[in-house]
PDB file of C-alpha atoms in Angstrom:
ATOM      1  CA  UNK A 798      62.239 -45.594  66.547  1.00  0.00           C
ATOM      2  CA  UNK A 799      59.185 -46.212  66.201  1.00  0.00           C
ATOM      3  CA  UNK A 800      57.459 -46.089  62.942  1.00  0.00           C
ATOM      4  CA  UNK A 801      53.958 -44.859  62.506  1.00  0.00           C
ATOM      5  CA  UNK A 802      52.359 -46.705  59.492  1.00  0.00           C
ATOM      6  CA  UNK A 803      49.500 -44.999  57.781  1.00  0.00           C
ATOM      7  CA  UNK A 804      45.486 -46.607  57.937  1.00  0.00           C
ATOM      8  CA  UNK A 805      43.285 -46.536  55.101  1.00  0.00           C
ATOM      9  CA  UNK A 806      39.861 -44.578  56.358  1.00  0.00           C
ATOM     10  CA  UNK A 807      37.107 -43.918  53.890  1.00  0.00           C
ATOM     11  CA  UNK A 808      39.434 -43.706  50.862  1.00  0.00           C
ATOM     12  CA  UNK A 809      41.690 -41.834  52.019  1.00  0.00           C
ATOM     13  CA  UNK A 810      44.762 -42.393  54.540  1.00  0.00           C
ATOM     14  CA  UNK A 811      44.732 -41.543  57.998  1.00  0.00           C
ATOM     15  CA  UNK A 812      48.513 -40.178  59.754  1.00  0.00           C
ATOM     16  CA  UNK A 813      49.661 -39.818  63.412  1.00  0.00           C
ATOM     17  CA  UNK A 814      46.960 -37.935  65.630  1.00  0.00           C
ATOM     18  CA  UNK A 815      49.703 -35.189  66.345  1.00  0.00           C
ATOM     19  CA  UNK A 816      50.858 -34.796  62.517  1.00  0.00           C
ATOM     20  CA  UNK A 817      46.950 -34.895  61.158  1.00  0.00           C
ATOM     21  CA  UNK A 818      46.265 -31.869  63.726  1.00  0.00           C
ATOM     22  CA  UNK A 819      48.797 -29.889  62.913  1.00  0.00           C
ATOM     23  CA  UNK A 820      48.413 -30.494  58.855  1.00  0.00           C
ATOM     24  CA  UNK A 821      44.668 -29.354  59.422  1.00  0.00           C
ATOM     25  CA  UNK A 822      45.243 -26.207  61.931  1.00  0.00           C
ATOM     26  CA  UNK A 823      47.883 -25.113  58.542  1.00  0.00           C
ATOM     27  CA  UNK A 824      44.602 -25.546  56.353  1.00  0.00           C
ATOM     28  CA  UNK A 825      42.048 -24.166  58.394  1.00  0.00           C
ATOM     29  CA  UNK A 826      44.551 -21.135  58.484  1.00  0.00           C
ATOM     30  CA  UNK A 827      45.203 -21.453  54.857  1.00  0.00           C
ATOM     31  CA  UNK A 828      41.553 -20.383  53.952  1.00  0.00           C
ATOM     32  CA  UNK A 829      40.517 -18.045  56.634  1.00  0.00           C
ATOM     33  CA  UNK A 830      43.836 -16.287  55.971  1.00  0.00           C
ATOM     34  CA  UNK A 831      42.094 -16.127  51.808  1.00  0.00           C
ATOM     35  CA  UNK A 832      39.040 -13.677  51.211  1.00  0.00           C
ATOM     36  CA  UNK A 833      37.189 -13.076  48.355  1.00  0.00           C
ATOM     37  CA  UNK A 834      37.864  -9.687  46.806  1.00  0.00           C
ATOM     38  CA  UNK A 835      34.601  -7.690  46.408  1.00  0.00           C
ATOM     39  CA  UNK A 836      33.442  -6.777  42.206  1.00  0.00           C
ATOM     40  CA  UNK A 837      33.149  -3.242  42.351  1.00  0.00           C
ATOM     41  CA  UNK A 838      31.046  -1.238  40.772  1.00  0.00           C
ATOM     42  CA  UNK A 839      32.021   0.102  37.342  1.00  0.00           C
ATOM     43  CA  UNK A 840      34.383  -2.976  36.977  1.00  0.00           C
ATOM     44  CA  UNK A 841      35.209  -5.470  34.205  1.00  0.00           C
ATOM     45  CA  UNK A 842      32.014  -7.484  34.486  1.00  0.00           C
ATOM     46  CA  UNK A 843      30.030  -4.519  34.621  1.00  0.00           C
ATOM     47  CA  UNK A 844      31.094  -3.800  31.330  1.00  0.00           C
ATOM     48  CA  UNK A 845      30.422  -6.939  29.547  1.00  0.00           C
ATOM     49  CA  UNK A 846      26.631  -6.248  29.061  1.00  0.00           C
ATOM     50  CA  UNK A 847      26.888  -3.082  27.699  1.00  0.00           C
ATOM     51  CA  UNK A 848      30.151  -3.467  25.902  1.00  0.00           C
ATOM     52  CA  UNK A 849      27.536  -6.899  23.928  1.00  0.00           C
ATOM     53  CA  UNK A 850      25.031  -4.092  23.334  1.00  0.00           C
ATOM     54  CA  UNK A 851      26.726  -1.474  21.633  1.00  0.00           C
ATOM     55  CA  UNK A 852      28.542  -4.481  19.347  1.00  0.00           C
ATOM     56  CA  UNK A 853      24.429  -5.577  18.620  1.00  0.00           C
ATOM     57  CA  UNK A 854      23.562  -1.832  17.997  1.00  0.00           C
ATOM     58  CA  UNK A 855      26.571  -1.435  15.607  1.00  0.00           C
ATOM     59  CA  UNK A 856      26.010  -4.933  14.234  1.00  0.00           C
ATOM     60  CA  UNK A 857      22.025  -3.915  13.463  1.00  0.00           C
ATOM     61  CA  UNK A 858      23.452  -0.975  11.783  1.00  0.00           C
ATOM     62  CA  UNK A 859      25.745  -2.558   9.287  1.00  0.00           C
ATOM     63  CA  UNK A 860      22.988  -5.124   8.393  1.00  0.00           C
ATOM     64  CA  UNK A 861      20.649  -2.154   7.438  1.00  0.00           C
ATOM     65  CA  UNK A 862      21.311  -1.226   4.451  1.00  0.00           C
ATOM     66  CA  UNK A 863      19.168   1.563   3.005  1.00  0.00           C
ATOM     67  CA  UNK A 864      17.977   1.983  -0.707  1.00  0.00           C
ATOM     68  CA  UNK A 865      19.038   4.509  -2.598  1.00  0.00           C
ATOM     69  CA  UNK A 866      15.952   6.602  -2.436  1.00  0.00           C
ATOM     70  CA  UNK A 867      16.072   7.192   1.415  1.00  0.00           C
ATOM     71  CA  UNK A 868      19.589   9.187   0.692  1.00  0.00           C
ATOM     72  CA  UNK A 869      18.574  10.421  -2.818  1.00  0.00           C
ATOM     73  CA  UNK A 870      17.523  13.780  -1.085  1.00  0.00           C
ATOM     74  CA  UNK A 871      20.117  15.353   1.747  1.00  0.00           C
ATOM     75  CA  UNK A 872      18.632  15.626   5.222  1.00  0.00           C
ATOM     76  CA  UNK A 873      16.108  13.484   7.527  1.00  0.00           C
ATOM     77  CA  UNK A 874      12.181  13.529   7.743  1.00  0.00           C
ATOM     78  CA  UNK A 875      10.932  17.051   8.861  1.00  0.00           C
ATOM     79  CA  UNK A 876       9.908  16.479  12.352  1.00  0.00           C
ATOM     80  CA  UNK A 877       6.738  17.882  11.901  1.00  0.00           C
ATOM     81  CA  UNK A 878       5.741  16.552   8.965  1.00  0.00           C
ATOM     82  CA  UNK A 879       3.043  13.916   8.446  1.00  0.00           C
ATOM     83  CA  UNK A 880       5.731  10.803   7.661  1.00  0.00           C
ATOM     84  CA  UNK A 881       7.395  11.913  11.177  1.00  0.00           C
ATOM     85  CA  UNK A 882       4.233  11.608  12.911  1.00  0.00           C
ATOM     86  CA  UNK A 883       3.620   8.200  11.191  1.00  0.00           C
ATOM     87  CA  UNK A 884       6.683   6.557  11.898  1.00  0.00           C
ATOM     88  CA  UNK A 885       6.380   8.109  15.993  1.00  0.00           C
ATOM     89  CA  UNK A 886       3.003   6.467  15.976  1.00  0.00           C
ATOM     90  CA  UNK A 887       4.586   2.946  15.784  1.00  0.00           C
ATOM     91  CA  UNK A 888       7.815   1.920  17.805  1.00  0.00           C
ATOM     92  CA  UNK A 889       8.505  -0.401  15.614  1.00  0.00           C
ATOM     93  CA  UNK A 890       9.395   1.871  13.050  1.00  0.00           C
ATOM     94  CA  UNK A 891      12.519   4.013  12.927  1.00  0.00           C
ATOM     95  CA  UNK A 892      13.569   6.958  11.012  1.00  0.00           C
ATOM     96  CA  UNK A 893      16.332   6.544   8.695  1.00  0.00           C
ATOM     97  CA  UNK A 894      17.405   9.871   6.282  1.00  0.00           C
ATOM     98  CA  UNK A 895      14.223  10.869   4.217  1.00  0.00           C
ATOM     99  CA  UNK A 896      12.990   6.992   4.835  1.00  0.00           C
ATOM    100  CA  UNK A 897      10.516   5.423   7.966  1.00  0.00           C
ATOM    101  CA  UNK A 898      11.214   1.780   8.113  1.00  0.00           C
ATOM    102  CA  UNK A 899      10.780  -1.179  10.201  1.00  0.00           C
ATOM    103  CA  UNK A 900      13.318  -3.527  11.650  1.00  0.00           C
ATOM    104  CA  UNK A 901      13.526  -5.019   8.876  1.00  0.00           C
ATOM    105  CA  UNK A 902      14.623  -2.057   6.815  1.00  0.00           C
ATOM    106  CA  UNK A 903      11.225  -2.262   4.744  1.00  0.00           C
ATOM    107  CA  UNK A 904      10.174   1.310   3.774  1.00  0.00           C
ATOM    108  CA  UNK A 905       6.992   2.620   5.072  1.00  0.00           C
ATOM    109  CA  UNK A 906       7.484   6.329   4.920  1.00  0.00           C
ATOM    110  CA  UNK A 907       9.055   8.591   2.604  1.00  0.00           C
ATOM    111  CA  UNK A 908       9.653  12.105   3.136  1.00  0.00           C
ATOM    112  CA  UNK A 909      11.059  14.198   0.161  1.00  0.00           C
ATOM    113  CA  UNK A 910       9.843  17.228   0.453  1.00  0.00           C
ATOM    114  CA  UNK A 911      11.373  20.349  -0.555  1.00  0.00           C
ATOM    115  CA  UNK A 912      13.900  18.565  -2.873  1.00  0.00           C
ATOM    116  CA  UNK A 913      13.864  20.345  -6.386  1.00  0.00           C
ATOM    117  CA  UNK A 914      12.272  17.377  -7.744  1.00  0.00           C
ATOM    118  CA  UNK A 915      10.919  18.057 -11.457  1.00  0.00           C
ATOM    119  CA  UNK A 916       9.956  13.913 -11.172  1.00  0.00           C
ATOM    120  CA  UNK A 917      10.801  11.358  -8.017  1.00  0.00           C
ATOM    121  CA  UNK A 918      13.626   9.355 -10.334  1.00  0.00           C
ATOM    122  CA  UNK A 919      14.456   6.270 -11.228  1.00  0.00           C
ATOM    123  CA  UNK A 920      14.724   4.696  -7.575  1.00  0.00           C
ATOM    124  CA  UNK A 921      11.278   6.003  -6.271  1.00  0.00           C
ATOM    125  CA  UNK A 922      10.050   2.143  -7.224  1.00  0.00           C
ATOM    126  CA  UNK A 923      12.347   1.247  -4.700  1.00  0.00           C
ATOM    127  CA  UNK A 924       9.474   2.338  -2.128  1.00  0.00           C
ATOM    128  CA  UNK A 925       6.414   0.307  -3.515  1.00  0.00           C
ATOM    129  CA  UNK A 926       5.838  -0.297   0.075  1.00  0.00           C
ATOM    130  CA  UNK A 927       5.353   2.859   1.710  1.00  0.00           C
ATOM    131  CA  UNK A 928       2.007   4.152   3.421  1.00  0.00           C
ATOM    132  CA  UNK A 929       2.638   7.012   3.483  1.00  0.00           C
ATOM    133  CA  UNK A 930       4.722   9.426   1.047  1.00  0.00           C
ATOM    134  CA  UNK A 931       5.337  13.517   0.972  1.00  0.00           C
ATOM    135  CA  UNK A 932       6.562  15.414  -2.083  1.00  0.00           C
ATOM    136  CA  UNK A 933       5.020  18.949  -1.219  1.00  0.00           C
ATOM    137  CA  UNK A 934       7.896  22.090  -2.031  1.00  0.00           C
ATOM    138  CA  UNK A 935       8.962  20.637  -5.659  1.00  0.00           C
ATOM    139  CA  UNK A 936       8.266  21.453  -9.103  1.00  0.00           C
ATOM    140  CA  UNK A 937       6.631  17.731 -10.108  1.00  0.00           C
ATOM    141  CA  UNK A 938       5.461  17.239 -13.364  1.00  0.00           C
ATOM    142  CA  UNK A 939       1.382  17.142 -13.337  1.00  0.00           C
ATOM    143  CA  UNK A 940       1.413  13.610 -15.184  1.00  0.00           C
ATOM    144  CA  UNK A 941       2.257  11.414 -12.756  1.00  0.00           C
ATOM    145  CA  UNK A 942      -0.229   8.557 -13.418  1.00  0.00           C
ATOM    146  CA  UNK A 943       2.447   5.619 -14.075  1.00  0.00           C
ATOM    147  CA  UNK A 944       5.030   6.879 -11.095  1.00  0.00           C
ATOM    148  CA  UNK A 945       3.030   4.454  -8.854  1.00  0.00           C
ATOM    149  CA  UNK A 946       2.316   1.746 -10.393  1.00  0.00           C
ATOM    150  CA  UNK A 947       3.038  -1.505  -8.021  1.00  0.00           C
ATOM    151  CA  UNK A 948       2.138   0.894  -5.049  1.00  0.00           C
ATOM    152  CA  UNK A 949      -0.502  -1.171  -3.665  1.00  0.00           C
ATOM    153  CA  UNK A 950       0.164   0.093  -0.365  1.00  0.00           C
ATOM    154  CA  UNK A 951      -0.284   4.177  -0.514  1.00  0.00           C
ATOM    155  CA  UNK A 952      -2.572   5.722   1.535  1.00  0.00           C
ATOM    156  CA  UNK A 953      -1.462   9.092   2.319  1.00  0.00           C
ATOM    157  CA  UNK A 954      -0.171  11.071  -0.333  1.00  0.00           C
ATOM    158  CA  UNK A 955       1.500  14.764   0.025  1.00  0.00           C
ATOM    159  CA  UNK A 956       1.335  16.802  -2.992  1.00  0.00           C
ATOM    160  CA  UNK A 957       2.442  20.329  -4.322  1.00  0.00           C
ATOM    161  CA  UNK A 958      -0.881  22.126  -4.480  1.00  0.00           C
ATOM    162  CA  UNK A 959      -0.828  22.546  -8.319  1.00  0.00           C
ATOM    163  CA  UNK A 960      -0.131  18.649  -9.046  1.00  0.00           C
ATOM    164  CA  UNK A 961      -3.556  15.942  -9.540  1.00  0.00           C
ATOM    165  CA  UNK A 962      -3.449  12.598  -7.581  1.00  0.00           C
ATOM    166  CA  UNK A 963      -2.776  10.049  -9.522  1.00  0.00           C
ATOM    167  CA  UNK A 964      -5.646   8.121 -10.920  1.00  0.00           C
ATOM    168  CA  UNK A 965      -7.652  11.339 -10.703  1.00  0.00           C
ATOM    169  CA  UNK A 966     -10.532  11.878  -7.718  1.00  0.00           C
ATOM    170  CA  UNK A 967     -11.974   8.889  -8.465  1.00  0.00           C
ATOM    171  CA  UNK A 968      -8.794   7.083  -7.197  1.00  0.00           C
ATOM    172  CA  UNK A 969      -9.104   7.785  -3.993  1.00  0.00           C
ATOM    173  CA  UNK A 970     -11.264   7.918  -0.539  1.00  0.00           C
ATOM    174  CA  UNK A 971     -10.451  11.390  -0.088  1.00  0.00           C
ATOM    175  CA  UNK A 972      -8.909  14.871  -1.649  1.00  0.00           C
ATOM    176  CA  UNK A 973      -8.070  18.071   0.516  1.00  0.00           C
ATOM    177  CA  UNK A 974      -6.134  20.793  -1.353  1.00  0.00           C
ATOM    178  CA  UNK A 975      -3.939  23.262   1.129  1.00  0.00           C
ATOM    179  CA  UNK A 976      -3.102  26.899  -0.154  1.00  0.00           C
ATOM    180  CA  UNK A 977       0.643  25.162  -0.065  1.00  0.00           C
ATOM    181  CA  UNK A 978      -0.028  21.198  -0.687  1.00  0.00           C
ATOM    182  CA  UNK A 979      -2.567  18.981  -2.052  1.00  0.00           C
ATOM    183  CA  UNK A 980      -3.094  15.309   0.353  1.00  0.00           C
ATOM    184  CA  UNK A 981      -4.673  12.209  -1.206  1.00  0.00           C
ATOM    185  CA  UNK A 982      -6.463   9.574   1.035  1.00  0.00           C
ATOM    186  CA  UNK A 983      -7.430   6.512   1.047  1.00  0.00           C
ATOM    187  CA  UNK A 984      -6.690   4.654  -1.975  1.00  0.00           C
ATOM    188  CA  UNK A 985      -9.268   2.535  -3.479  1.00  0.00           C
ATOM    189  CA  UNK A 986      -9.672  -0.368  -5.039  1.00  0.00           C
ATOM    190  CA  UNK A 987     -11.643   0.292  -8.725  1.00  0.00           C
ATOM    191  CA  UNK A 988     -11.860  -3.620  -9.428  1.00  0.00           C
ATOM    192  CA  UNK A 989     -15.457  -3.425  -7.032  1.00  0.00           C
ATOM    193  CA  UNK A 990     -16.190   0.114  -8.814  1.00  0.00           C
ATOM    194  CA  UNK A 991     -15.578  -0.200 -12.350  1.00  0.00           C
ATOM    195  CA  UNK A 992     -18.798  -2.009 -13.434  1.00  0.00           C
ATOM    196  CA  UNK A 993     -17.108  -4.137 -16.189  1.00  0.00           C
ATOM    197  CA  UNK A 994     -16.895  -7.815 -14.924  1.00  0.00           C
ATOM    198  CA  UNK A 995     -15.491  -8.848 -18.433  1.00  0.00           C
ATOM    199  CA  UNK A 996     -12.436  -6.523 -17.842  1.00  0.00           C
ATOM    200  CA  UNK A 997     -10.536 -10.069 -17.223  1.00  0.00           C
ATOM    201  CA  UNK A 998     -10.766 -13.321 -19.216  1.00  0.00           C
ATOM    202  CA  UNK A 999     -12.610 -16.263 -17.184  1.00  0.00           C
ATOM    203  CA  UNK A1000      -9.526 -17.794 -15.876  1.00  0.00           C
ATOM    204  CA  UNK A1001      -8.333 -14.463 -14.423  1.00  0.00           C
ATOM    205  CA  UNK A1002      -9.148 -11.819 -11.752  1.00  0.00           C
ATOM    206  CA  UNK A1003      -9.323  -8.103 -11.285  1.00  0.00           C
ATOM    207  CA  UNK A1004      -6.124  -6.816  -8.622  1.00  0.00           C
ATOM    208  CA  UNK A1005      -5.234  -3.324  -8.218  1.00  0.00           C
ATOM    209  CA  UNK A1006      -1.737  -1.793  -9.574  1.00  0.00           C
ATOM    210  CA  UNK A1007      -1.561   1.178  -7.685  1.00  0.00           C
ATOM    211  CA  UNK A1008      -3.471   4.382  -7.664  1.00  0.00           C
ATOM    212  CA  UNK A1009      -6.096   4.387 -10.376  1.00  0.00           C
ATOM    213  CA  UNK A1010      -3.987   1.014 -12.448  1.00  0.00           C
ATOM    214  CA  UNK A1011      -5.928  -2.605 -12.284  1.00  0.00           C
ATOM    215  CA  UNK A1012      -4.292  -5.304 -13.322  1.00  0.00           C
ATOM    216  CA  UNK A1013      -5.039  -9.071 -14.538  1.00  0.00           C
ATOM    217  CA  UNK A1014      -4.282 -11.971 -12.284  1.00  0.00           C
ATOM    218  CA  UNK A1015      -4.360 -15.392 -13.483  1.00  0.00           C
ATOM    219  CA  UNK A1016      -6.051 -18.026 -11.289  1.00  0.00           C
ATOM    220  CA  UNK A1017      -3.595 -20.826 -10.300  1.00  0.00           C
ATOM    221  CA  UNK A1018      -3.085 -23.220 -12.654  1.00  0.00           C
ATOM    222  CA  UNK A1019      -3.462 -20.916 -15.535  1.00  0.00           C
ATOM    223  CA  UNK A1020      -0.899 -18.679 -17.203  1.00  0.00           C
ATOM    224  CA  UNK A1021      -0.048 -17.318 -20.831  1.00  0.00           C
ATOM    225  CA  UNK A1022      -2.214 -14.862 -22.769  1.00  0.00           C
ATOM    226  CA  UNK A1023      -5.377 -13.944 -21.258  1.00  0.00           C
ATOM    227  CA  UNK A1024      -5.083 -16.914 -19.086  1.00  0.00           C
ATOM    228  CA  UNK A1025      -5.868 -19.616 -21.452  1.00  0.00           C
ATOM    229  CA  UNK A1026      -3.112 -21.729 -21.139  1.00  0.00           C
ATOM    230  CA  UNK A1027      -3.495 -24.408 -17.973  1.00  0.00           C
ATOM    231  CA  UNK A1028      -0.866 -26.104 -16.071  1.00  0.00           C
ATOM    232  CA  UNK A1029       2.611 -25.208 -14.860  1.00  0.00           C
ATOM    233  CA  UNK A1030       5.050 -22.983 -17.044  1.00  0.00           C
ATOM    234  CA  UNK A1031       7.766 -25.585 -18.399  1.00  0.00           C
ATOM    235  CA  UNK A1032      11.268 -24.021 -17.951  1.00  0.00           C
ATOM    236  CA  UNK A1033      12.834 -27.190 -19.025  1.00  0.00           C
ATOM    237  CA  UNK A1034      10.935 -27.142 -22.295  1.00  0.00           C
ATOM    238  CA  UNK A1035      11.687 -23.430 -22.930  1.00  0.00           C
ATOM    239  CA  UNK A1036      15.714 -23.413 -22.392  1.00  0.00           C
ATOM    240  CA  UNK A1037      15.862 -26.732 -24.336  1.00  0.00           C
ATOM    241  CA  UNK A1038      14.505 -24.912 -27.316  1.00  0.00           C
ATOM    242  CA  UNK A1039      16.025 -21.424 -26.651  1.00  0.00           C
ATOM    243  CA  UNK A1040      19.087 -23.670 -26.353  1.00  0.00           C
ATOM    244  CA  UNK A1041      18.987 -25.289 -29.572  1.00  0.00           C
ATOM    245  CA  UNK A1042      18.219 -22.456 -31.526  1.00  0.00           C
ATOM    246  CA  UNK A1043      21.083 -21.280 -30.168  1.00  0.00           C
ATOM    247  CA  UNK A1044      23.294 -23.578 -30.833  1.00  0.00           C
ATOM    248  CA  UNK A1045      21.965 -23.991 -34.431  1.00  0.00           C
ATOM    249  CA  UNK A1046      22.598 -20.321 -34.821  1.00  0.00           C
ATOM    250  CA  UNK A1047      26.328 -20.539 -33.661  1.00  0.00           C
ATOM    251  CA  UNK A1048      27.269 -23.507 -35.914  1.00  0.00           C
ATOM    252  CA  UNK A1049      25.417 -21.575 -39.286  1.00  0.00           C
ATOM    253  CA  UNK A1050      27.884 -18.649 -38.650  1.00  0.00           C
ATOM    254  CA  UNK A1051      30.783 -20.678 -37.704  1.00  0.00           C
ATOM    255  CA  UNK A1052      30.412 -22.607 -41.139  1.00  0.00           C
ATOM    256  CA  UNK A1053      29.633 -19.153 -42.889  1.00  0.00           C
ATOM    257  CA  UNK A1054      32.810 -17.230 -41.190  1.00  0.00           C
ATOM    258  CA  UNK A1055      34.628 -20.716 -42.514  1.00  0.00           C
ATOM    259  CA  UNK A1056      33.907 -20.616 -45.924  1.00  0.00           C
ATOM    260  CA  UNK A1057      34.840 -16.673 -46.177  1.00  0.00           C
ATOM    261  CA  UNK A1058      38.251 -17.292 -44.556  1.00  0.00           C
ATOM    262  CA  UNK A1059      38.824 -20.198 -47.384  1.00  0.00           C
ATOM    263  CA  UNK A1060      37.731 -17.916 -50.001  1.00  0.00           C
ATOM    264  CA  UNK A1061      39.983 -15.351 -49.255  1.00  0.00           C
TER     265      UNK A1061
END
């Protein structure tokens, strides 16, 4: 019987002509027999983007931790309130409980109307970044002078009709009274209208601290009483003195207790 020797061809091995044609026919027939199954609409491949979007939405919702002031009163922002209208004007803002917040969770609007509040409560300073606040339909006390300390961004405040605007009329650009509420609009910077240039020390400057409230801010490089101390505050010296004083008092007390124990 005659043997067929394989011969190298282009890096591959070539066998006899008949065997090669048979192998190619089998290989081509197998390729023709196999067909790609079409992907149907609604299959698992199309559900992947939806699942990812759902997980991202849930992750954002969990990451956004609302301050307590937003859930202090049951319910949500009233649909026709000024807070709701302000929140709808900007697509980046969202309504969560009683607050209108941005994507970072910063409070820009607060609606606490009709919450039976005699005072805004201890959590109210959490809304110091608010631009608009609605407190109408609440039995509030009239003394709100220090309630809005630090609310330097507040531009619209809705109060019950019998409550005065914090800081008085001079602290706002416009005060409008209606049958059931009062609206204070446009917080003024009283630093420009006090007429007292010597109110702050030489190394300090006047800055607003809420409606009708002012504060003196030290210039860069100055600190302490009336901004008279120059240079940065030495934390090392402060903690060194505090630590040595605490250690001395501890040793003194330990010695006193030891003497009492011996005498007894």
